[in-house]
Structures are given as C-alpha cells and as structure tokens.
PDB file of C-alpha atoms and ligand atoms in Angstrom:
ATOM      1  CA  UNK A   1     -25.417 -58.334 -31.712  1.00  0.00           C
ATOM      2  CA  UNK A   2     -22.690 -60.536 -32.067  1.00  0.00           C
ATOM      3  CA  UNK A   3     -19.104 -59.078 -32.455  1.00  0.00           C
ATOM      4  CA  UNK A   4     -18.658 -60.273 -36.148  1.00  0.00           C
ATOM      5  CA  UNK A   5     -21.961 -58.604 -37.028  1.00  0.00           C
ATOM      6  CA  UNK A   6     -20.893 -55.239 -35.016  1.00  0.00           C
ATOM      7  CA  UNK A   7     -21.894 -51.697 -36.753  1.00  0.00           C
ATOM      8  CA  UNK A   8     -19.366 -50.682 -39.432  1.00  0.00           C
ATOM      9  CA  UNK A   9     -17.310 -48.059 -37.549  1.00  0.00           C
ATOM     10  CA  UNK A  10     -18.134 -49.653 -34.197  1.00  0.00           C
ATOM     11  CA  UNK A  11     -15.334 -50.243 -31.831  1.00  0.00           C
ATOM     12  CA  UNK A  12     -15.215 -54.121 -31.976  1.00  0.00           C
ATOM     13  CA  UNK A  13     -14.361 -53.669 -36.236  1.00  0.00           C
ATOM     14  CA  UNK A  14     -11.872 -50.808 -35.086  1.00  0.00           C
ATOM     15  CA  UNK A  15      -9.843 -53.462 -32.993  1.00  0.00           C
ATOM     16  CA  UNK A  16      -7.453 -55.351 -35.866  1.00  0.00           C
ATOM     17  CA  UNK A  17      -5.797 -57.764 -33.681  1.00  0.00           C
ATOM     18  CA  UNK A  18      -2.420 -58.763 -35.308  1.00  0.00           C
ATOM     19  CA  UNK A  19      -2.351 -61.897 -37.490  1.00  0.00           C
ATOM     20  CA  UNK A  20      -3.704 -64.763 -35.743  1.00  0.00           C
ATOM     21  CA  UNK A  21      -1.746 -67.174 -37.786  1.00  0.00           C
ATOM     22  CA  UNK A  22       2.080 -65.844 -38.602  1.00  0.00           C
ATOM     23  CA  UNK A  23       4.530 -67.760 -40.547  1.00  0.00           C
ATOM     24  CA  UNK A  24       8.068 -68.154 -41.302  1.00  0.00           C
ATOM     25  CA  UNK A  25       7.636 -65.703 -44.037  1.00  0.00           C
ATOM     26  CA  UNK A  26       6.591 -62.988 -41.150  1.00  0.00           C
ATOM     27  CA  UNK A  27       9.834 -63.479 -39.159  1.00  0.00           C
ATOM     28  CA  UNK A  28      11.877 -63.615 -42.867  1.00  0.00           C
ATOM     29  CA  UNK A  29      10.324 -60.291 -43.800  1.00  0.00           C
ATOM     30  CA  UNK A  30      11.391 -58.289 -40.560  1.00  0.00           C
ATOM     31  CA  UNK A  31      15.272 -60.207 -40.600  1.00  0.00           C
ATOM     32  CA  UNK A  32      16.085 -60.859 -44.254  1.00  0.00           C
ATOM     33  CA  UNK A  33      17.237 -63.716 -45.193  1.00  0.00           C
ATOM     34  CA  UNK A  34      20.806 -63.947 -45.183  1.00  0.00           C
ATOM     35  CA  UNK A  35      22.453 -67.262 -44.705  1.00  0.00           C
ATOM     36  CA  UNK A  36      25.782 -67.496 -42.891  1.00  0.00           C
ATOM     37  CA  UNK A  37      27.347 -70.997 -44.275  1.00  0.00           C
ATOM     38  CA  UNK A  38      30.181 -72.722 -44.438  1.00  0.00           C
ATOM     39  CA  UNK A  39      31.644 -75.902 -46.192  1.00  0.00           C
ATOM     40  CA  UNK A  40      32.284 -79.237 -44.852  1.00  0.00           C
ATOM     41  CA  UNK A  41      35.901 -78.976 -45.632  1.00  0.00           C
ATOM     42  CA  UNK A  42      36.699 -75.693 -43.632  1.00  0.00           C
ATOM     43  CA  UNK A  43      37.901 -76.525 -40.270  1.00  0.00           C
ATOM     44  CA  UNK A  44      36.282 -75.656 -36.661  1.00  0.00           C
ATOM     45  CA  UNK A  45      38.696 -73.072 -36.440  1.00  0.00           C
ATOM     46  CA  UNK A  46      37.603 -71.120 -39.168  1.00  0.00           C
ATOM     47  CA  UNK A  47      33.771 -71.752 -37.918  1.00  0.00           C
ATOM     48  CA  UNK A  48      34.606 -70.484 -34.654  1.00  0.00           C
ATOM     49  CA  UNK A  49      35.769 -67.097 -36.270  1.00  0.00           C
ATOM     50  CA  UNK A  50      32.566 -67.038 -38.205  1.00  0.00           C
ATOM     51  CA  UNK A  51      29.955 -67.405 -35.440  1.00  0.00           C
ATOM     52  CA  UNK A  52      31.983 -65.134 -33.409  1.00  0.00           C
ATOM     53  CA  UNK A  53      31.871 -62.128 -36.250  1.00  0.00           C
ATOM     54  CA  UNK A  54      28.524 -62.932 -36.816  1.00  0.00           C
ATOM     55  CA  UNK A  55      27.255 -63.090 -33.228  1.00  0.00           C
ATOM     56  CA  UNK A  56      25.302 -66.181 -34.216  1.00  0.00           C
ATOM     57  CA  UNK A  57      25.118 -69.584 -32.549  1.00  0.00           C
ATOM     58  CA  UNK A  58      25.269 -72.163 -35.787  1.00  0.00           C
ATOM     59  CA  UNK A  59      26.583 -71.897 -39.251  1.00  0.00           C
ATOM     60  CA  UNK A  60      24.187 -74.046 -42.146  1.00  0.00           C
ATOM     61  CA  UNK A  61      26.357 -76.363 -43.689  1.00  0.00           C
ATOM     62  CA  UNK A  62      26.359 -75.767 -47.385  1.00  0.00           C
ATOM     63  CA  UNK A  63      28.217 -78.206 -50.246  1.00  0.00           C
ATOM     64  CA  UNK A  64      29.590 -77.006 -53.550  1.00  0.00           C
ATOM     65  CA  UNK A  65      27.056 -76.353 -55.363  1.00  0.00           C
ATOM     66  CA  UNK A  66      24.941 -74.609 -52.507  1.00  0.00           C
ATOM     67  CA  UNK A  67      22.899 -77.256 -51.370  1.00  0.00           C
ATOM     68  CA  UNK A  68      22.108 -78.005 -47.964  1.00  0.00           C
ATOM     69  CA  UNK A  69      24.317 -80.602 -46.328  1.00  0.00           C
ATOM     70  CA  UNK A  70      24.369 -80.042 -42.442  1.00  0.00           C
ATOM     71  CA  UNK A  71      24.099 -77.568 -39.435  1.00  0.00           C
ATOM     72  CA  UNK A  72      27.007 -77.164 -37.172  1.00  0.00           C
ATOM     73  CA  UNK A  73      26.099 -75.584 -34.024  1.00  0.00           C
ATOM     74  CA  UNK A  74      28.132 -74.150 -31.195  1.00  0.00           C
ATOM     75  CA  UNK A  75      26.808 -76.805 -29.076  1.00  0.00           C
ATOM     76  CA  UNK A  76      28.567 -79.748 -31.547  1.00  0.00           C
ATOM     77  CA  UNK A  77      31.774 -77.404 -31.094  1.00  0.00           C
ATOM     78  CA  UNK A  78      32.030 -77.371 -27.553  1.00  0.00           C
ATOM     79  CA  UNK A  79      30.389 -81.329 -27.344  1.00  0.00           C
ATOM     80  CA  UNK A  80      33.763 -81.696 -29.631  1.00  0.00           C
ATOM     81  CA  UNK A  81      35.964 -79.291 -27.300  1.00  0.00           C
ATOM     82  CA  UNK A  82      35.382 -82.161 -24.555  1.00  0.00           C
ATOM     83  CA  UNK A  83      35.613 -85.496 -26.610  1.00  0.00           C
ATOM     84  CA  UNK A  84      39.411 -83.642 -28.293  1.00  0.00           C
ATOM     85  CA  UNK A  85      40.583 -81.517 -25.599  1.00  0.00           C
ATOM     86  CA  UNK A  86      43.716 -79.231 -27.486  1.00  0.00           C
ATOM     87  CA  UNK A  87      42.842 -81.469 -30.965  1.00  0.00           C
ATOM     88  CA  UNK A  88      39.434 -79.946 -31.983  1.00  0.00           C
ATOM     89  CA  UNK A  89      39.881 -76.530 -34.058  1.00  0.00           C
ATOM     90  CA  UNK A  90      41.990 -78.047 -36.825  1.00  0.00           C
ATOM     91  CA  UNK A  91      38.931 -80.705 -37.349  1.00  0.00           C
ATOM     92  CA  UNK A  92      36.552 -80.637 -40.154  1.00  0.00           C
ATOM     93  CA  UNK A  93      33.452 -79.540 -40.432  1.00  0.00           C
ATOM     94  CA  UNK A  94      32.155 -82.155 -42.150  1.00  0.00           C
ATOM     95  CA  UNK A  95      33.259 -84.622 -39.195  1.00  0.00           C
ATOM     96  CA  UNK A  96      31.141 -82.791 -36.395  1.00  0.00           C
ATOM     97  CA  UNK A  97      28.038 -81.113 -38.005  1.00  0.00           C
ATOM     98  CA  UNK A  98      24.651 -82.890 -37.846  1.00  0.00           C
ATOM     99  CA  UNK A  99      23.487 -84.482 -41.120  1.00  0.00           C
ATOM    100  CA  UNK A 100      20.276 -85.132 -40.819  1.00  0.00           C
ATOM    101  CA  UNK A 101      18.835 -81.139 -40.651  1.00  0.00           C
ATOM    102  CA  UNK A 102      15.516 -80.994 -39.949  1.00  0.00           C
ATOM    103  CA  UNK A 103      14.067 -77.456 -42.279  1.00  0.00           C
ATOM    104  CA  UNK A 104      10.943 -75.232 -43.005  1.00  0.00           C
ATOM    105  CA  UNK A 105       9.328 -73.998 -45.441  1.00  0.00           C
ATOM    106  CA  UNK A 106       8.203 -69.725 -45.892  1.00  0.00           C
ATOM    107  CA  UNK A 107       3.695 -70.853 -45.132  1.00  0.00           C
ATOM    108  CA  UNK A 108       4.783 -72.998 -42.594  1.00  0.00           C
ATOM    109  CA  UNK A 109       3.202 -71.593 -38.889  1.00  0.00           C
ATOM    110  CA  UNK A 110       5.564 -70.399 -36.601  1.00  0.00           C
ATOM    111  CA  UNK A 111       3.790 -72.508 -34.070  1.00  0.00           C
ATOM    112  CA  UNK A 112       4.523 -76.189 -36.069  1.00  0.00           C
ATOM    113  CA  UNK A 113       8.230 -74.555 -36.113  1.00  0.00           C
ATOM    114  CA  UNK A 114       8.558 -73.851 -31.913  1.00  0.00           C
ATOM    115  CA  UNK A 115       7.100 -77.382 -31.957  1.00  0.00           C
ATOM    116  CA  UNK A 116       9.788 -79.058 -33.979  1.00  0.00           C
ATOM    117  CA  UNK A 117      12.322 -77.428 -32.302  1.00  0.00           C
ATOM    118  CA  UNK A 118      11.012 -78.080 -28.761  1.00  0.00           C
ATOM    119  CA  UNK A 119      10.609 -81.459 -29.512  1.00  0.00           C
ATOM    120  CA  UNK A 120      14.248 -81.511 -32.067  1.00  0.00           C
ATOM    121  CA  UNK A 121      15.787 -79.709 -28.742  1.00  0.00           C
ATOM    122  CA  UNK A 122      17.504 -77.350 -31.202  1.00  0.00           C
ATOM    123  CA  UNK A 123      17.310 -73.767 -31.601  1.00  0.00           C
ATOM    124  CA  UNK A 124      18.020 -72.978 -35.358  1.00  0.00           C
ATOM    125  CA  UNK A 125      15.849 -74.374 -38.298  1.00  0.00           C
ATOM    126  CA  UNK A 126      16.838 -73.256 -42.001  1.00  0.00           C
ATOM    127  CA  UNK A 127      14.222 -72.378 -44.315  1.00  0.00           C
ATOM    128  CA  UNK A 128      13.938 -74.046 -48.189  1.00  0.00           C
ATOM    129  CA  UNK A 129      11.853 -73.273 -50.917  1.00  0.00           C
ATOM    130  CA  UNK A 130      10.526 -75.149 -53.865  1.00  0.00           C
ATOM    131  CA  UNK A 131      11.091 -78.128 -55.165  1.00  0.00           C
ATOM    132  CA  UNK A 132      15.167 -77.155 -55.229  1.00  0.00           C
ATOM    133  CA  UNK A 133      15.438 -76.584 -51.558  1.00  0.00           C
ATOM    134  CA  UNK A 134      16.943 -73.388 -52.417  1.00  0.00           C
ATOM    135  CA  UNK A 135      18.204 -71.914 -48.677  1.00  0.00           C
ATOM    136  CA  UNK A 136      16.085 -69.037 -48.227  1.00  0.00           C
ATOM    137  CA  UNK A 137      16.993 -67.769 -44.385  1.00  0.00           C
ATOM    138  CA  UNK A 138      17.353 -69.472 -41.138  1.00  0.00           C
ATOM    139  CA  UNK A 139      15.089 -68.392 -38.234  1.00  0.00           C
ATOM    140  CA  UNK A 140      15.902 -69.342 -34.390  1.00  0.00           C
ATOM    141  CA  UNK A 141      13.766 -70.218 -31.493  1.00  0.00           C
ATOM    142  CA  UNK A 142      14.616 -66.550 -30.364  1.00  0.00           C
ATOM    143  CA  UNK A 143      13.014 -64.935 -33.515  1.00  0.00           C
ATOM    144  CA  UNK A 144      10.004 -66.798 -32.869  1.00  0.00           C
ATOM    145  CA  UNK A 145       9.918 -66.433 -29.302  1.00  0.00           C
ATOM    146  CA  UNK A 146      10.450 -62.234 -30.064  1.00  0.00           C
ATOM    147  CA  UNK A 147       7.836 -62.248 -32.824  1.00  0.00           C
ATOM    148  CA  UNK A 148       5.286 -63.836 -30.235  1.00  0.00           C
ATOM    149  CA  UNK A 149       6.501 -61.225 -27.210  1.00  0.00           C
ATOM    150  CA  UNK A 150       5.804 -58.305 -30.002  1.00  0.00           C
ATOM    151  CA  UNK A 151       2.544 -59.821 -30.864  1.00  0.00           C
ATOM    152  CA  UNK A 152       1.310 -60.075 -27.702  1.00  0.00           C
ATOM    153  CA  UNK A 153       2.381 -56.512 -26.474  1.00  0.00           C
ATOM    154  CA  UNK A 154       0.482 -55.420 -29.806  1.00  0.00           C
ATOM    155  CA  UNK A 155      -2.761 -56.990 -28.592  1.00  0.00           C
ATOM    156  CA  UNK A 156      -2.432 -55.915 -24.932  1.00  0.00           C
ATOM    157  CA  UNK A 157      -2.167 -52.472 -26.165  1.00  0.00           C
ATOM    158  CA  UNK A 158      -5.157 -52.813 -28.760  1.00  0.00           C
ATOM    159  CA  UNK A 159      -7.439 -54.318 -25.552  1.00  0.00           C
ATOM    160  CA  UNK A 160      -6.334 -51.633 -23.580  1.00  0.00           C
ATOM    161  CA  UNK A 161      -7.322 -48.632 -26.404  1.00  0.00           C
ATOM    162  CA  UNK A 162     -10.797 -50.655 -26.875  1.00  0.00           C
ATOM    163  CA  UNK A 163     -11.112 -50.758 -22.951  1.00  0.00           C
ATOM    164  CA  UNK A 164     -10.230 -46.865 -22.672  1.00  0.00           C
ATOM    165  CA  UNK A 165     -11.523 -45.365 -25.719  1.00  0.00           C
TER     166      UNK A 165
HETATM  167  P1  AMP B   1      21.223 -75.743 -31.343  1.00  0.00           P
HETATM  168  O1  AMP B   1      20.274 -75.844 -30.176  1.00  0.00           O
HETATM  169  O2  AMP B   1      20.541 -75.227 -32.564  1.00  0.00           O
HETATM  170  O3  AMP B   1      22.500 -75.052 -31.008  1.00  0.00           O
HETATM  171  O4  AMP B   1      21.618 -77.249 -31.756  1.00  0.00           O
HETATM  172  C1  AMP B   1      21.659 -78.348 -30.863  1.00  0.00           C
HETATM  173  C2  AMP B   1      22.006 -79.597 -31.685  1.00  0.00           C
HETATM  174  O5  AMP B   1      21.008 -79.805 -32.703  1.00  0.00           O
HETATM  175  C3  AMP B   1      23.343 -79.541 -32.440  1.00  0.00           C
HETATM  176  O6  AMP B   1      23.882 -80.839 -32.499  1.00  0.00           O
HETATM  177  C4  AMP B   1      22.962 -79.079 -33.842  1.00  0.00           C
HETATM  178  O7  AMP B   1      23.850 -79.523 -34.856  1.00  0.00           O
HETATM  179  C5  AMP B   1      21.601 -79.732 -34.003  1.00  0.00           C
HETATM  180  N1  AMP B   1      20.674 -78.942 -34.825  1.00  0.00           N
HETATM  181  C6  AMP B   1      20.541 -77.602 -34.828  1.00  0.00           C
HETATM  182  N2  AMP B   1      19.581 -77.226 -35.686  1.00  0.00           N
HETATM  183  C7  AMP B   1      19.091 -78.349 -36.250  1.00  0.00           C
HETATM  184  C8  AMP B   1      18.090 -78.622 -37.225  1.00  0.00           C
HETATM  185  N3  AMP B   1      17.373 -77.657 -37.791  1.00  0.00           N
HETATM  186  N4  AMP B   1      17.884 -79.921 -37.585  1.00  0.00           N
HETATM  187  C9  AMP B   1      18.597 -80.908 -36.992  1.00  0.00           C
HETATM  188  N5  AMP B   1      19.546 -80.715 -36.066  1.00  0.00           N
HETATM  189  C10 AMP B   1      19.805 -79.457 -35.682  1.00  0.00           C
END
C-alpha cells in the first residue's frame, strides 16, 4: 500500500510533517510586523541611536507620506564611517541609503526570499502588500534561516516518534 493510501489511523496519516511550503506570512505571524523607519532627512546620527535601541541591523527608509523610499543598513553606515572619517553622523539619510530596495510580498516562499537575498548579498527584505505597497513587516535572512532550523527540528522529532512509536 502506498503511503498516501495508508489506513485511516495508521501511523504514516498520524505523521503531519510541518508545511512543506512556508511563506513570508509564516515568519510575519510568529514576529509581527512592526516596521522600524526613518526619514531621509534625519541624520546618521539619529539612525545610529535607532538601530542601537532596537537591536536591529537596518532601518526601512520611509518618505512623508509612508511610502517606501530606501533601506539604510549598518553596513552603508560603517561603508560611510570609512569614505568620512569624523564627518559621517551629521549626514543624511537620504545621501547614504540604497534606493533601489528590492521587497516581498506576504504568499511569496521563503525559499524565492533566501534566494534574492543570497544572490542581493543583503540580509533584510521589507514586505508590501497590494497594489499600494503598504509596508507590512520586514523579515531578515536570520528569521528565515530560524524558521527553517525550527522546521527541521519539528520533522526530526516527528521521524523519530514514527520510528519509536
Ligand atoms: P544588509 O546585508 O541588509 O545589511 O545590507 C547590505 C547592503 O544591501 C546595504 O547597502 C543595504 O542598504 C542594501 N540592502 C539591504 N536590504 C536591501 C534590500 N531589500 N534591497 C536592496 N538593497 C538592500
């Protein structure tokens, strides 16, 4: 008998390996989605402050009217640190972020997402919904990195109960 045609109450159906396919949406769920942003008019100095009271390694770059308009990472800081030595915290934000931000949407696998940040070589991605691009969360290659780790333990431990009994 073939394991998709077991018994009903038969061990293979009692094994419900964790979602084969998780999205942005999973990781959003578990974290929330707070955005920590700043303007493009607030100096690195005050973005320093910000990353450091949020523990966080990039601030989303957010106009007037809340719209996405860059990411400004810690690595841009320090990149800047080096080009300004002494000159750099009173600089604007708007000077030093990156412009072009490449985002995600909530459905979108969190496999597409390692792959456009492995191949972006960045570490944060903001997500956007709808047709407004309305900032829903940011997730970071370390959320999906942890939300694979957990999924895996899951499964090891579901293999082992099958295994045991
Ligand atoms: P990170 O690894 O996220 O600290 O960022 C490394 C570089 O990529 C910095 O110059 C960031 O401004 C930039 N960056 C970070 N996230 C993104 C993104 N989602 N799209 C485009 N550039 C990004």
């Amino acid at each position: 008998m073939r394991q998709d045609q077991a018994a009903p109450g038969s061990k293979s159906q009692s094994v419900n390996l964790s979602n084969a396919h998780p999205t942005v949406a999973d990781i959003l769920g578990g974290k929330g989605g707070e955005v920590f942003s700043i303007t493009p008019t607030e100096t690195l100095g005050r973005a320093v402050e910000e990353l450091r009271d949020r523990r966080i390694g990039a601030l989303v770059v957010t106009d007037g009217a809340g719209k996405l308009a860059g990411i400004l990472s810690e690595r841009d800081i320090v990149r800047k640190l080096a080009e300004t030595p002494g000159q750099t915290l009173p600089q604007q934000v708007g000077d030093v972020m990156t412009r072009k931000v490449v985002t995600c949407a909530p459905d979108d696998p969190l496999l597409s997402v390692l792959k456009r940040m492995t191949a972006g070589r960045f570490r944060h991605m903001p997500v956007v919904e709808g047709e407004g691009e309305e900032l829903i969360g940011v997730v970071t290659i370390g959320d999906v990195i942890h939300h694979r780790l957990t999924q895996l333990e899951h499964e090891a431990l579901q293999l082992k109960q099958l295994i045991v009994g």
